[in-house]
mmCIF file of C-alpha atoms in Angstrom:
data_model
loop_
_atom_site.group_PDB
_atom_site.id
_atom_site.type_symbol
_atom_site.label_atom_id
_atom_site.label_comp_id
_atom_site.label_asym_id
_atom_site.label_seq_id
_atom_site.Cartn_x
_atom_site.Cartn_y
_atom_site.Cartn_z
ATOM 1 C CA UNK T 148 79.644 71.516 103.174
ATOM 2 C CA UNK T 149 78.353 72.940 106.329
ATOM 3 C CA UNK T 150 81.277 75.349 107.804
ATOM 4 C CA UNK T 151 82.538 77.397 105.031
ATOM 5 C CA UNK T 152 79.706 80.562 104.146
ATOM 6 C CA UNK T 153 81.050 80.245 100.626
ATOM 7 C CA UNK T 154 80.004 76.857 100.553
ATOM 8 C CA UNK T 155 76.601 77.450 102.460
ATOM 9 C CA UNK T 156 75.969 79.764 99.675
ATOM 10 C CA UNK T 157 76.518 77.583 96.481
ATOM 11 C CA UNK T 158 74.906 74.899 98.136
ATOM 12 C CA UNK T 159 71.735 76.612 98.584
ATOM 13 C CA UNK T 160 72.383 78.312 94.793
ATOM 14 C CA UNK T 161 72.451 74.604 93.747
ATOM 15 C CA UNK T 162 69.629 73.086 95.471
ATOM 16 C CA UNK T 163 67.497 75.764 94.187
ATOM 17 C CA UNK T 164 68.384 75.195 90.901
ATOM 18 C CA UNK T 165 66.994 71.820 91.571
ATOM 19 C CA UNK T 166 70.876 69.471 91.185
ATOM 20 C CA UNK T 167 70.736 66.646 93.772
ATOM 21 C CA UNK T 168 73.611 66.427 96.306
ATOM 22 C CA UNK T 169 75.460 63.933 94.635
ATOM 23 C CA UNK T 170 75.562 66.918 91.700
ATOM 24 C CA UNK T 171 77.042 68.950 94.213
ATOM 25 C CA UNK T 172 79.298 66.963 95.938
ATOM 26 C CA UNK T 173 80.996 66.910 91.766
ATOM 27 C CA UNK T 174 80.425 70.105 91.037
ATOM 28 C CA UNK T 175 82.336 71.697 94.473
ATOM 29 C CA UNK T 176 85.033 68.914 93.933
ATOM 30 C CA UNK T 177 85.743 70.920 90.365
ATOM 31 C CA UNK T 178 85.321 74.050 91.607
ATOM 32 C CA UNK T 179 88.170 73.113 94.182
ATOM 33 C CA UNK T 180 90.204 71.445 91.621
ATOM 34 C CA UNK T 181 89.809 74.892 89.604
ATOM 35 C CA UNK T 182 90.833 77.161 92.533
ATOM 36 C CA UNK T 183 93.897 74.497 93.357
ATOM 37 C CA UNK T 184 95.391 74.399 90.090
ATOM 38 C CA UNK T 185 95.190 78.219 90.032
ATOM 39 C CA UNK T 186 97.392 78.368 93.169
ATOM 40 C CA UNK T 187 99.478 75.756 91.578
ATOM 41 C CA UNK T 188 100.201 77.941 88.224
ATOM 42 C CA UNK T 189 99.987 81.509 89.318
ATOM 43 C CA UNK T 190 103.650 82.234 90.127
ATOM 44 C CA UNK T 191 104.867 83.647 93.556
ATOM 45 C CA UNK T 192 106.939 86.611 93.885
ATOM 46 C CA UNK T 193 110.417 86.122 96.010
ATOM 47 C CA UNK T 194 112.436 89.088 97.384
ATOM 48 C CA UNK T 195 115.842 88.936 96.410
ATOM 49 C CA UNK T 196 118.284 87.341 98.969
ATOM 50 C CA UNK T 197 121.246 86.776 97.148
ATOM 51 C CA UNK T 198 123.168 89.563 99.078
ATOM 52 C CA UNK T 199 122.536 88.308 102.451
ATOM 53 C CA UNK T 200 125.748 86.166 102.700
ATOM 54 C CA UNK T 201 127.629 88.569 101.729
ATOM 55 C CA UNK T 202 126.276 91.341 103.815
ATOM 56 C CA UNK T 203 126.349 88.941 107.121
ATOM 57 C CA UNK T 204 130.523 87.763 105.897
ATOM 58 C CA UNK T 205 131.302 91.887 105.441
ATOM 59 C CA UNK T 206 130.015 92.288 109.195
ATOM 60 C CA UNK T 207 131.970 89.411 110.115
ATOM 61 C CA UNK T 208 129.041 88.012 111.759
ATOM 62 C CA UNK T 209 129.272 84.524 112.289
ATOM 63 C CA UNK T 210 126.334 81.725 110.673
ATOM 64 C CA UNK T 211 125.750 80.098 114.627
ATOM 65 C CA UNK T 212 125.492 83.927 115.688
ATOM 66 C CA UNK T 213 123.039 84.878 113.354
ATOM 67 C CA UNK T 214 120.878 81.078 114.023
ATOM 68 C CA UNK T 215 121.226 81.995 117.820
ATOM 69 C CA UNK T 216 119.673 85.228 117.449
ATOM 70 C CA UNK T 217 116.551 83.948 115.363
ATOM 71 C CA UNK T 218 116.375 81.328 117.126
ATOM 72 C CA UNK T 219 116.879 78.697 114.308
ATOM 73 C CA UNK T 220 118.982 76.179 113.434
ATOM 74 C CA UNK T 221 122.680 77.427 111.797
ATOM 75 C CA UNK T 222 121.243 75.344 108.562
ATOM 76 C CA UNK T 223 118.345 77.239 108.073
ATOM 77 C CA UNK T 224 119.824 80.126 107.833
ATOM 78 C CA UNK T 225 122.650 78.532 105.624
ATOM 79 C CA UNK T 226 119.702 77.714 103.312
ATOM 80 C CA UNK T 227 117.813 80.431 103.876
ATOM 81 C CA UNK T 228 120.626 82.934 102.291
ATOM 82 C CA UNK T 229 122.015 79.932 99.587
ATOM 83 C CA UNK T 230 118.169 80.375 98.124
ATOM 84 C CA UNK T 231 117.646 76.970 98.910
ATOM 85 C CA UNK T 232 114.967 77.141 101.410
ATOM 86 C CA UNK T 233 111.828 79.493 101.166
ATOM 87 C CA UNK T 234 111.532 80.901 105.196
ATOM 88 C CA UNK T 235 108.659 83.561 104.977
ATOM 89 C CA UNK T 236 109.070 83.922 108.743
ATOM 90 C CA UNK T 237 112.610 85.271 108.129
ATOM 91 C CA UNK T 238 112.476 86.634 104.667
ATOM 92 C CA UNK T 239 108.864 88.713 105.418
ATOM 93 C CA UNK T 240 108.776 91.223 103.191
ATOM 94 C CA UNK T 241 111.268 92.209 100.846
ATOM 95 C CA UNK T 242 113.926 94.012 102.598
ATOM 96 C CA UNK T 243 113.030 93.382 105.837
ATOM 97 C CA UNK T 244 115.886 90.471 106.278
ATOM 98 C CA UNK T 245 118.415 92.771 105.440
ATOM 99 C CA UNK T 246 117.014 95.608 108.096
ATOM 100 C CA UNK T 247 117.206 92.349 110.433
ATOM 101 C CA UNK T 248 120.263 91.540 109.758
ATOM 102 C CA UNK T 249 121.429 95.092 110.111
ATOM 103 C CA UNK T 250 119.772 94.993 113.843
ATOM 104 C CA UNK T 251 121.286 92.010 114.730
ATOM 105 C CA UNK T 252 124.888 93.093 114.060
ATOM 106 C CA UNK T 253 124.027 96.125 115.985
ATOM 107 C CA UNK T 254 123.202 93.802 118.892
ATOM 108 C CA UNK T 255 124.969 91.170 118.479
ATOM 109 C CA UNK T 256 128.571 91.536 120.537
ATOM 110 C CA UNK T 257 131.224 90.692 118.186
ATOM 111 C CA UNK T 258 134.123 88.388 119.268
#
């Protein structure tokens, strides 16, 4: 209760409005429950990766090619671009995989 100012705060609200700390100890637990199940039901937006298989195959850029140059395992990137694995690091915002994988062909030396 003592290292988040939000906390520190409704604490002090609390205490002034005369609840003992066992009251507050419940009422944060709620108000964390509350703001848990909100991140739990609010849906996420994805950017659309279905094309990013196809795009690497049409460059003729191989899967252990593309893992070497991110630095990542050949099946992440296999899931990654199957839309089996959410990779924020790789995916960033959308479009920006497919302006990496447009840099890496161009610097990636093709066999």
């Amino acid at each position: 209760m003592s290292s988040d100012a939000r906390t520190r705060e409704y604490v002090a609200r609390q205490t002034a409005a005369g609840r003992t700390k066992k009251e507050i100890i419940r009422l944060l637990k709620r108000a964390i429950a509350r703001e848990i199940f909100r991140y739990l039901t609010t849906p996420v937006s994805v950017p659309d990766i279905s094309d990013l298989r196809p795009a690497r195959q049409a460059k003729n850029i191989t899967l252990t090619t593309v893992a070497e140059h991110f630095s990542v395992w050949p099946a992440v990137i296999s899931c990654f671009e199957r839309g089996t694995r959410r990779d924020d690091d790789l995916a960033g915002l959308p479009g920006l995989a497919h302006r990496r994988l447009n840099s890496a062909a161009q610097q990636i030396p093709r066999p």
